[in-house]
XYZ file of C-alpha atoms in Angstrom:
487
model
C 99.177 -11.537 73.538
C 100.975 -7.871 72.294
C 99.242 -6.942 69.304
C 96.035 -7.474 71.220
C 96.947 -5.876 74.580
C 98.254 -3.035 72.562
C 94.638 -3.148 71.395
C 93.443 -3.001 73.657
C 94.950 -0.357 75.640
C 94.172 1.857 72.658
C 90.447 1.142 72.789
C 90.534 2.273 76.867
C 93.185 4.980 76.754
C 91.832 6.480 72.989
C 88.345 5.533 71.787
C 85.848 5.626 75.209
C 87.638 8.960 75.862
C 86.890 9.577 72.910
C 83.673 8.175 71.788
C 81.104 10.841 73.307
C 80.805 13.740 71.709
C 78.503 16.806 73.545
C 75.766 18.829 71.891
C 78.482 21.799 72.500
C 81.328 20.407 70.143
C 77.979 19.529 67.610
C 77.353 22.926 68.186
C 80.624 25.006 67.612
C 81.823 22.172 64.631
C 78.388 23.508 62.874
C 79.478 27.060 63.389
C 82.218 26.588 61.478
C 81.019 24.449 58.470
C 81.375 26.017 55.203
C 84.342 28.352 56.295
C 87.356 28.229 54.523
C 91.429 29.549 54.782
C 92.812 31.211 51.519
C 96.534 30.709 52.491
C 99.793 31.032 51.552
C 102.338 28.377 52.275
C 106.387 27.200 53.070
C 106.955 23.973 54.459
C 110.414 23.652 56.137
C 113.028 20.615 57.275
C 113.729 22.383 60.324
C 111.882 24.222 62.977
C 114.212 27.369 63.660
C 114.235 27.649 59.858
C 110.227 27.704 60.193
C 110.802 30.353 62.651
C 112.753 32.714 60.246
C 110.529 32.522 57.716
C 107.811 33.735 59.633
C 109.815 36.643 61.175
C 110.453 37.700 57.105
C 107.106 37.556 56.424
C 105.626 40.073 59.387
C 108.094 42.233 57.796
C 105.510 42.289 54.917
C 108.023 40.639 52.348
C 106.319 38.950 49.460
C 106.006 35.733 49.811
C 107.524 34.686 46.525
C 110.956 36.206 48.003
C 110.354 33.913 51.730
C 109.115 30.697 49.463
C 112.835 31.106 47.442
C 114.587 31.854 50.496
C 112.746 29.214 52.880
C 110.935 26.821 51.214
C 112.197 22.906 51.768
C 109.314 21.554 49.883
C 108.532 19.733 45.878
C 108.461 23.160 44.045
C 104.979 24.495 42.315
C 104.699 24.235 39.316
C 102.337 26.622 38.440
C 104.838 29.032 41.351
C 101.894 29.363 43.352
C 101.912 28.417 46.922
C 98.592 28.875 48.122
C 96.433 26.094 50.226
C 92.568 26.000 50.920
C 91.877 24.579 53.818
C 88.025 24.054 54.630
C 87.371 23.645 57.398
C 86.712 19.555 59.491
C 88.675 18.321 56.447
C 92.931 18.105 58.259
C 93.175 17.053 61.219
C 92.385 19.560 63.668
C 96.208 19.784 64.984
C 96.983 21.368 61.479
C 93.666 23.536 61.127
C 93.223 25.145 64.331
C 96.576 26.896 63.976
C 94.884 27.893 61.096
C 91.839 28.852 61.801
C 93.256 30.882 64.775
C 95.210 32.889 62.369
C 93.511 36.547 61.423
C 93.213 36.997 58.023
C 96.755 38.952 57.243
C 98.389 36.836 59.651
C 101.282 34.557 59.925
C 100.694 30.971 61.804
C 103.472 30.116 64.346
C 105.051 26.698 62.528
C 103.089 23.726 62.853
C 104.626 20.295 62.938
C 103.525 17.745 60.040
C 104.851 14.488 58.771
C 106.736 16.273 55.850
C 107.653 19.132 58.003
C 106.682 22.745 59.925
C 104.439 25.119 57.742
C 103.692 28.359 57.802
C 101.335 30.020 56.281
C 99.898 34.205 55.759
C 96.367 33.874 55.732
C 95.326 35.664 52.532
C 91.302 35.293 52.267
C 88.587 33.801 54.470
C 85.435 33.397 52.825
C 82.044 32.193 54.845
C 80.220 29.518 52.278
C 76.435 27.511 52.484
C 76.194 24.459 54.483
C 72.969 22.008 54.892
C 70.877 22.169 57.355
C 71.671 21.133 60.788
C 69.684 17.809 60.763
C 70.649 17.106 57.600
C 74.305 16.859 58.243
C 74.334 15.778 62.251
C 75.431 12.034 61.373
C 78.227 13.174 59.528
C 79.532 16.145 61.510
C 78.916 13.792 64.528
C 81.537 11.015 62.968
C 84.134 13.546 61.371
C 84.426 14.975 65.152
C 84.045 11.518 66.253
C 87.553 10.628 64.331
C 89.419 14.617 65.177
C 88.657 13.441 68.473
C 90.195 10.015 68.815
C 93.134 11.183 66.502
C 93.368 13.777 68.909
C 93.971 11.711 71.989
C 95.717 9.257 70.018
C 98.769 12.050 69.276
C 98.903 13.296 72.646
C 99.333 9.953 74.358
C 102.051 8.898 72.563
C 103.062 12.180 73.038
C 102.793 11.501 76.862
C 104.129 8.239 76.810
C 107.474 9.644 74.887
C 108.258 12.008 77.697
C 107.447 8.769 80.054
C 110.173 6.532 78.545
C 112.340 9.966 77.869
C 112.146 9.173 74.576
C 114.975 11.805 72.545
C 115.915 12.375 68.617
C 119.519 13.808 68.131
C 118.420 16.347 65.771
C 122.317 16.910 64.438
C 121.879 12.717 63.753
C 118.489 12.983 62.306
C 119.857 15.763 59.757
C 123.033 13.541 58.890
C 120.873 10.634 58.591
C 118.239 12.639 55.991
C 121.503 14.025 54.557
C 122.585 10.501 53.899
C 119.144 8.878 52.190
C 119.523 7.489 48.599
C 118.228 10.224 46.353
C 116.703 8.048 43.398
C 112.828 6.997 44.536
C 110.097 3.575 44.629
C 110.159 2.699 40.435
C 113.265 2.044 38.447
C 112.830 4.302 35.990
C 114.419 1.022 33.539
C 111.562 -1.412 34.151
C 108.852 0.914 36.026
C 108.936 -1.887 38.322
C 109.784 -0.786 42.237
C 113.510 -1.235 42.831
C 114.947 -4.515 44.159
C 116.941 -5.525 46.681
C 120.472 -5.470 45.199
C 119.658 -2.561 43.226
C 119.175 -0.506 46.584
C 121.399 2.284 48.047
C 122.715 2.121 51.390
C 122.460 5.056 53.767
C 125.418 6.949 52.343
C 127.102 8.347 55.618
C 130.562 9.416 57.176
C 132.753 7.181 59.234
C 132.787 10.193 62.083
C 129.429 10.524 62.134
C 128.462 6.645 62.659
C 129.663 6.793 66.138
C 126.797 9.848 66.860
C 123.367 8.943 69.384
C 120.708 8.921 67.337
C 117.898 8.056 69.623
C 117.379 6.986 73.194
C 114.832 6.110 75.415
C 114.298 4.147 78.667
C 113.329 0.406 78.240
C 111.475 -1.566 80.020
C 113.806 -2.072 83.074
C 113.882 1.630 83.079
C 117.438 1.162 81.168
C 118.846 3.749 78.853
C 118.327 2.151 75.187
C 120.776 3.870 72.572
C 121.154 3.880 68.645
C 123.433 5.079 66.844
C 123.838 6.374 63.692
C 126.286 2.877 62.534
C 122.955 1.423 64.098
C 119.932 3.095 62.465
C 122.593 2.378 59.285
C 122.233 -1.281 59.526
C 118.617 -1.505 59.819
C 118.490 1.198 57.226
C 119.986 -1.119 54.728
C 118.389 -4.251 55.883
C 114.996 -2.859 55.033
C 112.890 -3.432 51.522
C 111.917 -0.267 49.493
C 108.621 -0.198 50.817
C 109.379 0.792 54.634
C 112.539 3.089 53.901
C 111.828 6.779 53.921
C 112.119 9.235 50.614
C 114.164 11.723 50.617
C 111.557 13.403 49.046
C 109.636 13.175 52.111
C 111.819 15.526 53.822
C 113.005 15.640 56.731
C 109.444 14.820 58.643
C 109.291 11.574 56.789
C 112.286 10.412 58.433
C 111.284 11.657 61.772
C 107.873 10.043 61.511
C 109.276 6.470 60.882
C 111.196 6.713 63.559
C 109.067 7.822 66.212
C 106.508 5.258 65.082
C 108.842 1.875 65.332
C 110.072 3.971 68.617
C 106.433 4.156 69.737
C 105.449 0.107 69.474
C 108.045 -0.895 71.386
C 107.129 2.084 74.149
C 103.666 1.383 73.505
C 104.019 -2.058 74.635
C 106.257 -1.808 77.326
C 103.431 0.392 78.009
C 100.709 -1.898 78.095
C 102.187 -4.385 79.812
C 103.319 -2.337 82.927
C 99.566 -1.922 82.673
C 98.693 -5.627 82.775
C 97.231 -5.593 80.065
C 99.053 -8.847 79.009
C 97.735 -10.983 81.286
C 93.967 -9.333 81.220
C 91.647 -12.278 80.449
C 90.068 -10.867 77.615
C 93.242 -9.976 75.849
C 93.997 -13.728 76.610
C 91.171 -15.061 75.236
C 91.154 -12.841 72.370
C 94.966 -13.939 71.436
C 94.099 -17.280 72.107
C 90.905 -17.505 69.436
C 93.499 -16.035 66.658
C 95.992 -18.416 67.511
C 93.444 -20.954 67.286
C 92.281 -19.819 63.659
C 95.817 -20.347 62.770
C 95.899 -23.794 63.153
C 92.260 -24.330 61.914
C 93.574 -22.670 58.606
C 96.724 -24.623 58.429
C 94.594 -27.902 59.104
C 92.404 -26.704 56.652
C 95.615 -26.531 54.251
C 97.052 -29.556 55.007
C 94.020 -31.578 55.762
C 91.733 -31.612 53.549
C 92.673 -33.256 50.155
C 91.030 -32.573 46.934
C 92.428 -33.676 43.276
C 93.659 -29.969 41.908
C 93.957 -30.963 37.690
C 91.709 -29.251 35.599
C 90.815 -30.764 32.142
C 90.418 -28.959 29.042
C 86.681 -30.490 29.099
C 86.480 -29.802 32.512
C 87.447 -25.792 32.038
C 84.712 -25.839 28.521
C 81.872 -27.396 30.972
C 82.570 -24.712 33.452
C 82.437 -21.952 31.193
C 79.459 -22.847 30.151
C 77.904 -22.851 33.174
C 78.899 -19.812 34.621
C 80.211 -17.579 31.629
C 77.347 -14.803 31.926
C 79.136 -14.133 35.411
C 82.247 -12.700 33.208
C 80.245 -9.422 31.984
C 81.878 -5.692 33.404
C 79.065 -3.500 33.092
C 79.863 0.182 31.713
C 82.165 2.439 33.329
C 82.906 6.131 32.826
C 86.016 8.349 33.632
C 86.139 12.092 34.024
C 87.448 14.920 36.018
C 86.249 16.056 39.352
C 86.250 19.372 41.135
C 84.756 19.952 44.825
C 84.091 23.445 45.576
C 83.497 25.009 48.901
C 80.248 26.889 47.410
C 77.760 27.287 44.818
C 79.280 30.196 43.780
C 82.748 28.718 43.594
C 81.206 26.030 41.251
C 79.611 28.154 39.452
C 82.641 29.791 38.495
C 84.361 26.416 37.400
C 82.013 25.352 35.792
C 82.360 28.733 34.004
C 86.106 28.316 33.513
C 85.950 24.669 32.899
C 83.139 25.589 29.784
C 85.852 28.505 28.854
C 88.834 25.339 28.691
C 90.909 26.544 31.379
C 93.562 23.415 32.499
C 92.295 21.093 35.035
C 94.756 22.406 37.266
C 94.382 25.496 37.460
C 90.861 25.074 38.065
C 91.359 22.687 41.395
C 94.185 25.296 42.218
C 91.614 28.430 41.649
C 88.323 26.529 42.882
C 89.298 23.206 44.427
C 88.495 22.131 48.497
C 88.792 18.816 48.579
C 92.180 17.900 49.512
C 92.181 14.270 48.208
C 90.551 15.177 44.924
C 93.669 17.338 44.262
C 96.189 14.978 44.865
C 94.512 12.827 41.955
C 94.783 15.785 39.267
C 90.836 15.675 39.955
C 90.711 12.366 38.176
C 87.951 10.235 38.536
C 88.121 6.633 37.619
C 85.326 3.652 36.634
C 82.469 5.164 37.748
C 80.053 2.145 37.493
C 76.730 3.155 36.183
C 75.227 0.904 39.191
C 77.039 2.604 41.526
C 73.981 4.815 44.122
C 75.850 8.277 44.544
C 75.030 11.842 42.873
C 78.664 11.425 41.357
C 77.476 8.686 39.048
C 74.074 9.924 38.545
C 75.602 12.925 36.412
C 78.498 10.607 34.426
C 76.052 9.054 33.313
C 73.611 11.743 32.465
C 76.295 13.241 29.904
C 77.978 12.716 26.936
C 81.123 12.728 26.036
C 83.155 16.053 26.505
C 79.928 16.909 28.438
C 79.769 19.039 31.617
C 77.587 18.664 34.837
C 75.697 21.976 36.441
C 76.799 22.059 39.667
C 75.664 19.489 41.917
C 75.565 18.976 45.988
C 77.298 16.873 47.481
C 78.395 15.886 51.288
C 79.049 18.418 54.122
C 77.214 20.968 51.941
C 79.984 21.489 49.218
C 79.120 20.923 45.761
C 80.768 20.064 42.605
C 81.094 20.131 38.668
C 82.277 17.080 36.897
C 83.232 16.840 33.341
C 82.925 13.212 31.487
C 86.294 12.105 29.301
C 85.324 8.698 28.576
C 83.034 5.890 28.028
C 84.235 1.869 28.746
C 82.056 0.124 27.380
C 80.171 -2.950 28.837
C 82.181 -5.853 27.474
C 82.185 -9.783 27.876
C 85.113 -11.796 28.351
C 85.832 -14.565 26.331
C 87.226 -17.381 28.468
C 90.766 -17.461 26.881
C 90.921 -13.721 28.884
C 89.702 -15.680 32.287
C 90.834 -19.026 32.129
C 93.145 -18.792 34.690
C 91.008 -17.272 37.106
C 87.960 -20.038 35.922
C 90.093 -22.709 37.290
C 90.807 -20.844 40.866
C 86.958 -21.375 40.809
C 86.878 -24.892 40.270
C 89.550 -26.015 42.531
C 87.663 -23.949 44.849
C 85.196 -25.767 44.812
C 86.589 -28.710 44.055
C 88.209 -27.992 47.991
C 84.934 -26.585 49.672
C 83.671 -30.100 47.982
C 86.890 -31.466 50.309
C 85.789 -29.818 53.193
C 82.598 -30.478 53.861
C 83.598 -34.194 52.995
C 85.614 -33.918 55.412
C 83.993 -32.572 58.158
C 81.068 -34.662 58.247
C 83.393 -38.081 58.239
C 85.171 -36.277 61.165
C 81.683 -35.924 63.114
C 80.248 -39.123 62.745
C 84.250 -40.818 64.095
C 83.646 -38.518 66.817
C 79.502 -38.744 67.363
C 78.436 -35.346 66.531
C 74.647 -34.736 67.214
C 72.731 -31.831 66.726
C 69.080 -31.270 68.622
C 67.425 -29.037 65.725
C 64.187 -28.625 67.566
C 67.292 -26.368 70.180
C 68.120 -23.869 67.473
C 64.828 -22.190 66.092
C 64.170 -20.487 68.952
C 67.802 -18.639 68.452
C 68.226 -15.689 66.961
C 69.839 -15.487 63.594
C 73.228 -14.293 62.912
C 71.741 -11.045 61.220
C 69.709 -9.889 64.341
C 72.743 -10.740 66.469
C 75.043 -8.268 64.568
C 72.320 -5.823 63.990
C 73.688 -2.230 64.475
C 71.183 -0.068 65.714
C 70.904 3.355 65.161
C 69.650 5.299 68.363
C 67.008 8.501 67.670
C 69.002 10.884 69.820
C 72.199 11.310 67.899
C 73.951 13.072 70.682
C 75.690 12.118 72.885
C 77.570 9.729 70.105
C 79.434 6.539 71.135
């Protein structure tokens, strides 16, 4: 009920409010499409350091000096602290602060999940964009997602104020300094660290009594947690739950805010009556029923799970053609804001420029850059411009620039071809056994169900079912001709 109540509140407060996109919002987004800001950046753990970095940058200082003095993030391999911000690819909160900064100007600190960014705008480009009608559906979806994100964030902030949620910045810094230096993976085993090898939070005894964070609880009482409380909590976390040192101070802050937000929002949902709402209770009851049916299925449906070699051979003879993996191709991809940049990227690839430099100089897609431009296992059957380009190339070949989403252009290089493969039975024995057992389980279930129907006395009137709508008809999504406003 708590979970479903929270979802219902989110839907009412966030989703419904953000669902309609006006004609003005559509036109505003379209007007900015194709615009890209190129920036220098520095990331600081503390807002006060970000403000100092901004003041230093405003004096005309060389950006390398700003970075050396104030940057707390990971060091750039190329020693270039440059960021390309194409309109529409980042959160509105992050992007708007940058687009409000004039050419040559330095932004105010921009908070993110890592820390506080300060950017200097060094170049503004206005590139090509698609026809409005062709891009309308995608613009509306992106705009809606941005509105949802902004509304969700503002609601969380409002709730933090209402419940007086405070984080002691001194205690936050103490905890951050005490985070283990080791990361996620054990260098010896190449696997995530096991619980026994995880280091504890390293804080001094004198800091354990510091109040870490506080908020008003269900009855309005003040709930406080100390550094000692957080240390106990941290030391019990798995490697996947823990904030990491490399995620900067913002990573630790975000994890703590996320945990407290859940508690605060549950309190708010209960206060607003969502725990007693009929639709919430009905969904919760349905989920409980599903859990019970699943448990019954596992416990009451009995079948023989032993499989002989002969049965395995027989199944393989019938299904071996299904164990074929189609040819797949892998390579590198750069997505560019304009055709001109894509042409320049194409020339650079032909000239042998490294992909790292190509992505820095010409790339506009943040996710693609994070992957180093690598694009793995593109299947021939995939209906996409990327697949069409990959399968028109020979290994080492480079495509001409081609159009992709939102009016951008891309260039790909084919690095590797993984040929079609037919698996041998010994390579998929475990999967075959799983399929045989699932088939037996399903047959046993159908048989058990038939027995229950006879025992209870179920009667089905086929003549009354003929005119009912099919499941496909009931679940069909009708897209309106007029997409604005978007619901």
